[in-house]
mmCIF file of C-alpha atoms (C1' of nucleotides) in Angstrom:
data_model
loop_
_atom_site.group_PDB
_atom_site.id
_atom_site.type_symbol
_atom_site.label_atom_id
_atom_site.label_comp_id
_atom_site.label_asym_id
_atom_site.label_seq_id
_atom_site.Cartn_x
_atom_site.Cartn_y
_atom_site.Cartn_z
ATOM 1 C CA MET A 6 1.392 -6.905 -9.038
ATOM 2 C CA PRO A 7 2.976 -3.689 -10.361
ATOM 3 C CA GLU A 8 2.229 -0.614 -7.650
ATOM 4 C CA LEU A 9 4.497 2.111 -6.954
ATOM 5 C CA ALA A 10 7.394 -0.060 -5.903
ATOM 6 C CA GLU A 11 7.165 -2.909 -8.337
ATOM 7 C CA VAL A 12 6.783 -0.377 -11.018
ATOM 8 C CA LYS A 13 10.151 1.173 -10.021
ATOM 9 C CA PHE A 14 11.886 -2.158 -9.904
ATOM 10 C CA TYR A 15 10.582 -3.026 -13.494
ATOM 11 C CA ALA A 16 11.645 0.299 -14.998
ATOM 12 C CA ASN A 17 15.080 -0.446 -13.500
ATOM 13 C CA GLN A 18 15.537 -3.451 -15.230
ATOM 14 C CA TRP A 19 15.934 -1.363 -18.447
ATOM 15 C CA VAL A 20 18.501 1.248 -16.829
ATOM 16 C CA PRO A 21 21.435 -0.606 -17.579
ATOM 17 C CA CYS A 22 20.940 -0.011 -21.105
ATOM 18 C CA LEU A 23 20.814 3.367 -20.992
ATOM 19 C CA GLY A 24 23.196 5.106 -23.736
ATOM 20 C CA GLN A 25 22.565 1.801 -26.067
ATOM 21 C CA ARG A 26 21.138 2.368 -29.348
ATOM 22 C CA VAL A 27 18.007 0.375 -30.605
ATOM 23 C CA GLU A 28 19.048 -1.711 -33.478
ATOM 24 C CA ARG A 29 15.658 -3.432 -34.215
ATOM 25 C CA VAL A 30 11.857 -3.266 -32.838
ATOM 26 C CA ARG A 31 9.994 -6.066 -32.279
ATOM 27 C CA CYS A 32 6.074 -5.818 -31.826
ATOM 28 C CA GLN A 33 2.750 -6.981 -33.039
ATOM 29 C CA GLU A 34 0.443 -4.449 -34.083
ATOM 30 C CA GLY A 35 -3.487 -4.899 -33.104
ATOM 31 C CA LYS A 36 -2.190 -6.418 -29.741
ATOM 32 C CA ARG A 37 -4.492 -4.791 -27.075
ATOM 33 C CA VAL A 38 -1.511 -3.427 -25.424
ATOM 34 C CA PHE A 39 -1.014 -1.146 -28.376
ATOM 35 C CA ARG A 40 -4.933 0.323 -28.335
ATOM 36 C CA ARG A 41 -3.822 3.744 -28.151
ATOM 37 C CA CYS A 42 -0.084 3.424 -29.755
ATOM 38 C CA ASP A 43 1.196 6.075 -32.140
ATOM 39 C CA PHE A 44 2.748 3.087 -34.187
ATOM 40 C CA PRO A 45 4.905 5.065 -36.678
ATOM 41 C CA ALA A 46 6.569 6.693 -33.733
ATOM 42 C CA LEU A 47 6.964 3.365 -32.107
ATOM 43 C CA SER A 48 8.780 1.909 -35.130
ATOM 44 C CA GLY A 49 10.805 5.048 -35.122
ATOM 45 C CA LEU A 50 12.483 3.775 -32.043
ATOM 46 C CA ASP A 51 14.644 1.865 -34.051
ATOM 47 C CA SER A 52 18.092 3.437 -34.210
ATOM 48 C CA GLU A 53 17.399 5.994 -31.393
ATOM 49 C CA ILE A 54 19.400 5.914 -28.121
ATOM 50 C CA LEU A 55 17.837 5.007 -24.747
ATOM 51 C CA GLN A 56 18.663 8.234 -22.770
ATOM 52 C CA SER A 57 16.421 8.532 -19.614
ATOM 53 C CA MET A 58 14.153 6.575 -17.483
ATOM 54 C CA GLN A 59 11.558 8.154 -15.121
ATOM 55 C CA THR A 60 8.632 6.741 -13.106
ATOM 56 C CA HIS A 61 5.542 8.341 -11.904
ATOM 57 C CA GLY A 62 3.187 6.194 -9.590
ATOM 58 C CA LYS A 63 2.371 3.333 -12.142
ATOM 59 C CA GLN A 64 3.685 4.914 -15.271
ATOM 60 C CA MET A 65 6.834 4.740 -16.570
ATOM 61 C CA LEU A 66 8.659 6.967 -19.304
ATOM 62 C CA PHE A 67 11.638 6.338 -21.269
ATOM 63 C CA GLY A 68 13.227 9.077 -23.216
ATOM 64 C CA PHE A 69 15.082 8.230 -26.619
ATOM 65 C CA SER A 70 16.988 10.597 -28.807
ATOM 66 C CA GLY A 71 15.219 12.203 -31.612
ATOM 67 C CA GLY A 72 12.441 13.211 -29.356
ATOM 68 C CA LEU A 73 10.762 10.106 -29.102
ATOM 69 C CA TRP A 74 9.316 8.943 -25.587
ATOM 70 C CA LEU A 75 8.109 5.608 -24.470
ATOM 71 C CA HIS A 76 5.342 5.586 -22.128
ATOM 72 C CA LEU A 77 4.413 2.130 -20.288
ATOM 73 C CA HIS A 78 2.149 0.948 -17.945
ATOM 74 C CA LEU A 79 2.168 -2.149 -16.672
ATOM 75 C CA GLY A 80 -2.023 -3.182 -15.551
ATOM 76 C CA MET A 81 -2.173 -5.991 -13.671
ATOM 77 C CA ALA A 82 0.256 -8.803 -14.978
ATOM 78 C CA GLY A 83 2.736 -6.843 -16.790
ATOM 79 C CA ARG A 84 6.706 -6.732 -16.268
ATOM 80 C CA LEU A 85 9.948 -5.551 -17.935
ATOM 81 C CA GLN A 86 12.975 -7.555 -18.453
ATOM 82 C CA ARG A 87 16.431 -7.463 -19.517
ATOM 83 C CA GLY A 88 17.710 -10.392 -21.632
ATOM 84 C CA PRO A 89 20.393 -11.248 -23.817
ATOM 85 C CA ARG A 90 20.580 -10.133 -27.454
ATOM 86 C CA GLU A 91 19.516 -13.674 -28.506
ATOM 87 C CA THR A 92 16.242 -13.604 -26.890
ATOM 88 C CA THR A 93 13.485 -14.706 -28.595
ATOM 89 C CA PRO A 94 9.835 -13.604 -28.082
ATOM 90 C CA SER A 95 7.979 -15.882 -25.599
ATOM 91 C CA LYS A 96 4.196 -15.928 -25.605
ATOM 92 C CA HIS A 97 3.195 -12.834 -24.147
ATOM 93 C CA ASP A 98 6.253 -10.598 -25.225
ATOM 94 C CA HIS A 99 4.488 -7.576 -26.870
ATOM 95 C CA LEU A 100 7.381 -5.435 -27.309
ATOM 96 C CA ILE A 101 11.235 -5.842 -27.708
ATOM 97 C CA LEU A 102 13.898 -3.450 -28.244
ATOM 98 C CA TYR A 103 17.049 -5.050 -29.316
ATOM 99 C CA THR A 104 20.127 -3.137 -28.690
ATOM 100 C CA ASN A 105 23.620 -4.518 -29.544
ATOM 101 C CA GLU A 106 24.036 -5.810 -26.117
ATOM 102 C CA ALA A 107 20.816 -6.686 -24.708
ATOM 103 C CA ALA A 108 17.110 -7.329 -25.227
ATOM 104 C CA LEU A 109 14.449 -4.887 -23.746
ATOM 105 C CA VAL A 110 11.116 -6.836 -22.884
ATOM 106 C CA TYR A 111 7.462 -5.929 -22.134
ATOM 107 C CA ASN A 112 5.692 -8.870 -20.791
ATOM 108 C CA ASP A 113 1.989 -8.624 -19.989
ATOM 109 C CA SER A 114 -0.128 -11.904 -20.049
ATOM 110 C CA ARG A 115 -3.558 -10.022 -19.436
ATOM 111 C CA MET A 116 -3.007 -7.272 -21.743
ATOM 112 C CA PHE A 117 -4.157 -4.725 -19.046
ATOM 113 C CA GLY A 118 -1.214 -2.788 -19.329
ATOM 114 C CA GLU A 119 -0.260 -0.391 -22.196
ATOM 115 C CA ILE A 120 2.229 0.807 -24.290
ATOM 116 C CA ARG A 121 2.413 4.281 -26.001
ATOM 117 C CA CYS A 122 4.910 6.357 -27.742
ATOM 118 C CA TYR A 123 5.169 10.033 -28.306
ATOM 119 C CA ARG A 124 7.103 12.628 -30.395
ATOM 120 C CA SER A 125 8.392 15.569 -28.074
ATOM 121 C CA VAL A 126 11.233 17.504 -28.801
ATOM 122 C CA ASP A 127 10.852 19.708 -26.135
ATOM 123 C CA GLY A 128 11.115 17.696 -23.230
ATOM 124 C CA GLU A 129 8.756 15.159 -21.748
ATOM 125 C CA PRO A 130 5.200 15.064 -23.424
ATOM 126 C CA PRO A 131 2.809 17.707 -21.765
ATOM 127 C CA PHE A 132 0.572 15.234 -20.136
ATOM 128 C CA TRP A 133 3.571 13.923 -18.031
ATOM 129 C CA LYS A 134 4.710 17.515 -16.781
ATOM 130 C CA ARG A 135 0.992 17.998 -15.457
ATOM 131 C CA LEU A 136 0.616 14.787 -13.683
ATOM 132 C CA PRO A 137 -0.127 15.285 -9.843
ATOM 133 C CA PRO A 138 2.281 15.320 -7.141
ATOM 134 C CA GLU A 139 3.934 11.800 -5.894
ATOM 135 C CA VAL A 140 3.375 10.811 -2.224
ATOM 136 C CA THR A 141 6.931 10.858 -1.521
ATOM 137 C CA THR A 142 7.659 14.678 -2.407
ATOM 138 C CA PRO A 143 7.161 17.650 -0.449
ATOM 139 C CA ALA A 144 4.438 18.784 -2.526
ATOM 140 C CA PHE A 145 2.354 16.013 -1.173
ATOM 141 C CA THR A 146 1.338 17.818 2.022
ATOM 142 C CA ARG A 147 -1.233 17.315 4.773
ATOM 143 C CA GLU A 148 -3.370 19.953 3.382
ATOM 144 C CA PHE A 149 -3.526 18.197 -0.093
ATOM 145 C CA LEU A 150 -4.683 15.125 1.705
ATOM 146 C CA GLY A 151 -7.275 17.158 3.796
ATOM 147 C CA ASN A 152 -8.731 18.687 0.638
ATOM 148 C CA VAL A 153 -8.968 15.106 -1.173
ATOM 149 C CA LEU A 154 -10.812 14.034 1.668
ATOM 150 C CA ARG A 155 -13.012 16.895 2.113
ATOM 151 C CA ARG A 156 -14.139 16.598 -1.486
ATOM 152 C CA HIS A 157 -14.788 12.964 -1.403
ATOM 153 C CA ALA A 158 -16.283 13.356 2.191
ATOM 154 C CA ARG A 159 -18.675 10.517 1.952
ATOM 155 C CA ALA A 160 -16.507 8.027 -0.202
ATOM 156 C CA PRO A 161 -14.755 5.076 1.767
ATOM 157 C CA LEU A 162 -11.183 5.877 2.322
ATOM 158 C CA LYS A 163 -10.324 2.541 0.541
ATOM 159 C CA ALA A 164 -11.781 3.685 -2.692
ATOM 160 C CA ILE A 165 -10.122 7.412 -2.268
ATOM 161 C CA LEU A 166 -6.869 6.051 -1.819
ATOM 162 C CA LEU A 167 -6.689 3.789 -5.291
ATOM 163 C CA ARG A 168 -7.421 7.203 -7.354
ATOM 164 C CA GLN A 169 -4.458 7.771 -9.109
ATOM 165 C CA GLU A 170 -5.120 11.188 -9.536
ATOM 166 C CA PHE A 171 -4.353 11.872 -5.926
ATOM 167 C CA PHE A 172 -2.578 8.921 -4.969
ATOM 168 C CA PRO A 173 -0.397 7.786 -8.036
ATOM 169 C CA GLY A 174 1.230 4.748 -7.560
ATOM 170 C CA VAL A 175 -1.140 3.513 -4.827
ATOM 171 C CA GLY A 176 -2.806 0.113 -5.581
ATOM 172 C CA ASN A 177 -4.839 -2.689 -3.466
ATOM 173 C CA TRP A 178 -1.814 -3.887 -1.321
ATOM 174 C CA MET A 179 -0.737 -0.475 -0.348
ATOM 175 C CA ALA A 180 -3.862 0.953 0.479
ATOM 176 C CA ASP A 181 -4.682 -1.806 2.725
ATOM 177 C CA GLU A 182 -0.956 -1.533 4.213
ATOM 178 C CA ILE A 183 -1.739 2.247 4.768
ATOM 179 C CA LEU A 184 -5.248 1.788 6.407
ATOM 180 C CA TRP A 185 -4.053 -0.668 8.515
ATOM 181 C CA ARG A 186 -0.807 0.900 9.680
ATOM 182 C CA SER A 187 -3.000 4.172 10.324
ATOM 183 C CA GLY A 188 -5.652 2.113 12.515
ATOM 184 C CA ILE A 189 -8.500 3.402 10.367
ATOM 185 C CA HIS A 190 -11.011 1.072 8.854
ATOM 186 C CA PRO A 191 -11.105 1.112 4.916
ATOM 187 C CA ALA A 192 -14.837 1.719 5.167
ATOM 188 C CA CYS A 193 -14.417 5.044 6.923
ATOM 189 C CA PRO A 194 -15.829 7.801 4.993
ATOM 190 C CA GLY A 195 -13.029 10.592 3.769
ATOM 191 C CA GLY A 196 -14.719 13.113 5.618
ATOM 192 C CA ARG A 197 -14.499 11.474 9.251
ATOM 193 C CA VAL A 198 -10.845 11.981 9.199
ATOM 194 C CA ARG A 199 -9.674 15.203 10.358
ATOM 195 C CA GLY A 200 -6.996 16.308 12.948
ATOM 196 C CA VAL A 201 -4.830 13.949 14.542
ATOM 197 C CA LYS A 202 -6.192 11.194 12.235
ATOM 198 C CA LEU A 203 -5.454 13.343 9.165
ATOM 199 C CA SER A 204 -1.815 13.660 10.322
ATOM 200 C CA GLU A 205 -1.578 10.006 11.060
ATOM 201 C CA LEU A 206 -3.072 9.119 7.279
ATOM 202 C CA HIS A 207 -0.639 11.739 5.905
ATOM 203 C CA ARG A 208 2.262 10.054 7.435
ATOM 204 C CA ARG A 209 1.243 6.705 6.880
ATOM 205 C CA VAL A 210 0.728 7.119 2.991
ATOM 206 C CA ARG A 211 4.436 8.103 2.705
ATOM 207 C CA GLU A 212 5.945 5.972 5.139
ATOM 208 C CA VAL A 213 4.431 2.911 3.063
ATOM 209 C CA ALA A 214 5.484 4.425 0.227
ATOM 210 C CA GLU A 215 9.036 4.728 1.426
ATOM 211 C CA ASP A 216 8.895 1.477 3.056
ATOM 212 C CA ALA A 217 7.662 -0.265 -0.170
ATOM 213 C CA LEU A 218 10.529 1.340 -2.701
ATOM 214 C CA ARG A 219 13.106 0.688 -0.027
ATOM 215 C CA VAL A 220 12.431 -2.958 0.160
ATOM 216 C CA ILE A 221 11.283 -4.181 -3.229
ATOM 217 C CA ALA A 222 12.298 -1.509 -5.662
ATOM 218 C CA THR A 223 15.950 -2.384 -6.170
ATOM 219 C CA ASP A 224 16.011 -5.908 -5.168
ATOM 220 C CA TRP A 225 12.547 -6.976 -4.817
ATOM 221 C CA GLY A 226 13.058 -8.145 -1.332
ATOM 222 C CA ASP A 227 10.244 -10.196 0.765
ATOM 223 C CA PRO A 228 8.157 -7.800 2.916
ATOM 224 C CA PRO A 229 8.839 -8.070 6.721
ATOM 225 C CA ASP A 230 6.496 -10.036 8.679
ATOM 226 C CA ASP A 231 5.673 -6.958 10.855
ATOM 227 C CA TRP A 232 3.698 -5.429 7.621
ATOM 228 C CA LEU A 233 0.131 -6.569 6.757
ATOM 229 C CA PHE A 234 1.203 -7.454 3.389
ATOM 230 C CA PRO A 235 2.740 -11.098 3.988
ATOM 231 C CA HIS A 236 -0.454 -11.846 6.151
ATOM 232 C CA ARG A 237 -3.280 -10.386 4.005
ATOM 233 C CA TRP A 238 -4.188 -13.204 1.442
ATOM 234 C CA ARG A 239 -3.124 -16.096 3.749
ATOM 235 C CA ASP A 240 -6.247 -18.000 4.462
ATOM 236 C CA GLY A 241 -6.865 -17.857 8.160
ATOM 237 C CA GLY A 242 -4.231 -14.875 8.479
ATOM 238 C CA VAL A 243 -3.398 -13.116 11.639
ATOM 239 C CA CYS A 244 -3.033 -9.384 12.115
ATOM 240 C CA PRO A 245 0.856 -9.055 13.153
ATOM 241 C CA ARG A 246 -0.012 -6.280 15.758
ATOM 242 C CA THR A 247 -2.793 -7.796 17.843
ATOM 243 C CA GLY A 248 -2.653 -11.658 16.990
ATOM 244 C CA ARG A 249 -6.548 -11.243 16.209
ATOM 245 C CA PRO A 250 -7.871 -12.695 12.816
ATOM 246 C CA LEU A 251 -7.679 -10.513 9.708
ATOM 247 C CA CYS A 252 -10.904 -10.192 7.535
ATOM 248 C CA ARG A 253 -11.642 -9.962 3.697
ATOM 249 C CA GLU A 254 -14.608 -7.809 2.482
ATOM 250 C CA VAL A 255 -14.990 -6.014 -0.893
ATOM 251 C CA ILE A 256 -14.694 -2.400 -0.161
ATOM 252 C CA GLY A 257 -14.711 0.475 -3.003
ATOM 253 C CA GLY A 258 -14.769 -2.414 -5.491
ATOM 254 C CA ARG A 259 -11.930 -4.277 -4.607
ATOM 255 C CA THR A 260 -11.073 -7.160 -2.059
ATOM 256 C CA THR A 261 -9.861 -5.500 1.259
ATOM 257 C CA CYS A 262 -8.181 -6.713 4.415
ATOM 258 C CA TYR A 263 -8.207 -5.275 7.181
ATOM 259 C CA SER A 264 -7.964 -6.183 11.032
ATOM 260 C CA PRO A 265 -11.058 -5.425 12.897
ATOM 261 C CA ALA A 266 -9.464 -5.587 16.095
ATOM 262 C CA ARG A 267 -7.474 -2.242 15.441
ATOM 263 C CA GLN A 268 -9.109 -0.746 12.419
ATOM 264 C CA ARG A 269 -12.148 0.684 13.927
ATOM 265 C CA TRP A 270 -15.494 2.114 12.432
ATOM 266 C CA PRO A 271 -16.095 6.009 12.243
ATOM 267 C CA GLU A 272 -18.851 5.935 15.014
ATOM 268 C CA GLU A 273 -15.892 4.355 17.127
ATOM 269 C CA LEU A 274 -13.625 7.165 16.643
ATOM 270 C CA ALA A 275 -14.040 9.140 19.741
ATOM 271 C CA GLY A 276 -15.327 12.633 19.546
ATOM 272 C CA THR A 277 -15.866 12.522 15.804
ATOM 273 C CA PRO A 278 -18.364 15.099 14.504
ATOM 274 C CA PRO A 279 -20.748 14.199 12.480
ATOM 275 C CA LEU A 280 -20.386 14.711 8.828
ATOM 276 C CA PRO A 281 -21.223 17.960 6.983
ATOM 277 C CA SER A 282 -24.911 17.389 5.200
ATOM 278 C CA VAL A 283 -23.544 17.312 1.394
ATOM 279 C "C1'" DC B 4 -16.279 -26.615 -14.064
ATOM 280 C "C1'" DC B 5 -15.578 -23.092 -10.203
ATOM 281 C "C1'" DC B 6 -13.645 -18.600 -8.124
ATOM 282 C "C1'" DC B 7 -10.003 -15.336 -7.862
ATOM 283 C "C1'" DA B 8 -6.494 -11.973 -9.244
ATOM 284 C "C1'" DT B 9 -1.033 -5.753 -6.541
ATOM 285 C "C1'" DG B 10 -5.769 -2.068 -12.649
ATOM 286 C "C1'" DT B 11 -8.755 1.036 -15.387
ATOM 287 C "C1'" DT B 12 -12.305 2.326 -18.026
ATOM 288 C "C1'" DC B 13 -17.146 3.178 -19.058
ATOM 289 C "C1'" DG B 14 -22.205 3.180 -18.845
ATOM 290 C "C1'" DA B 15 -26.379 3.288 -16.016
ATOM 291 C "C1'" DC B 16 -28.128 5.039 -12.072
ATOM 292 C "C1'" DA B 17 -29.465 7.134 -7.207
ATOM 293 C "C1'" DG C 23 -20.996 16.831 -9.521
ATOM 294 C "C1'" DT C 24 -20.378 12.689 -5.798
ATOM 295 C "C1'" DG C 25 -20.841 7.556 -5.674
ATOM 296 C "C1'" DT C 26 -22.030 2.913 -6.207
ATOM 297 C "C1'" DC C 27 -22.341 -0.914 -9.061
ATOM 298 C "C1'" DG C 28 -21.346 -4.610 -12.561
ATOM 299 C "C1'" DA C 29 -19.135 -5.407 -16.850
ATOM 300 C "C1'" DA C 30 -15.669 -5.376 -19.998
ATOM 301 C "C1'" DC C 31 -10.926 -6.384 -21.103
ATOM 302 C "C1'" DA C 32 -7.719 -11.597 -21.340
ATOM 303 C "C1'" DT C 33 -4.973 -14.782 -19.165
ATOM 304 C "C1'" DG C 34 -3.434 -17.879 -15.488
ATOM 305 C "C1'" DG C 35 -3.645 -20.104 -11.256
ATOM 306 C "C1'" DG C 36 -5.615 -22.699 -7.121
#
DNA sequence: CCCCATGTTCGACA
DNA sequence: GTGTCGAACATGGG
């Protein structure tokens, strides 16, 4: 499930425990989620204090005293929970941090997620400081978007939007939502999007991210019926704007839902000049 | 048994 | 370098 807003929601589950000291770390080395984890560092969380939480796209970073940083990714099915101190590990609980008041649980049934731990006394680990701009910040400009599309002029927009190095946090449903609101076909090549369409896409990327955060990140509310979201996997789903049927197709390697009635092919965009030849 | 899944990475190939 | 495709990872749900 986790995209931008869901990741924020899960990260928030641990926030009430900021300031608490970890009394015990429970985990099982050898599980896939620890495939690149510095295990001694992870065990070192024992007796340290949880001091900070931040997210970036689909990634979470928890800061601990002693210069330790816990870096989590939820993959396809991961989640975080906060439970009572008496919490006993259930089937896919791969990591539990026990404080004197609570249990902080990382759960991932498919193990596509990842748990890593770093030592860095001088603030966040270096990789974290080099992450690209988040789509909700001023650094995510129309020009930045235009450059990305120009450099991938022949790739379908859907595939481009899924790339975390450009659109951190955007996943399958957000990409579909963005393109649907923009009225652009998901298979439209990046190079076709210029001028007003570029402005439109830029606005919608930010809008979907902000809407998702507002609706999901704190309370995990149900997305309203005027989003594409509640209609997209429904068999016989209907576009809430046009009332016309939605369709599903694999684009950019992922099942994509769109509304053919309002998301047009590049050729149908009036006055679009041809793509530059490579 | 079949198919599908809100993610990422890797190798082969045009 | 760009882009596509399929497979792999591991599990659960319909």
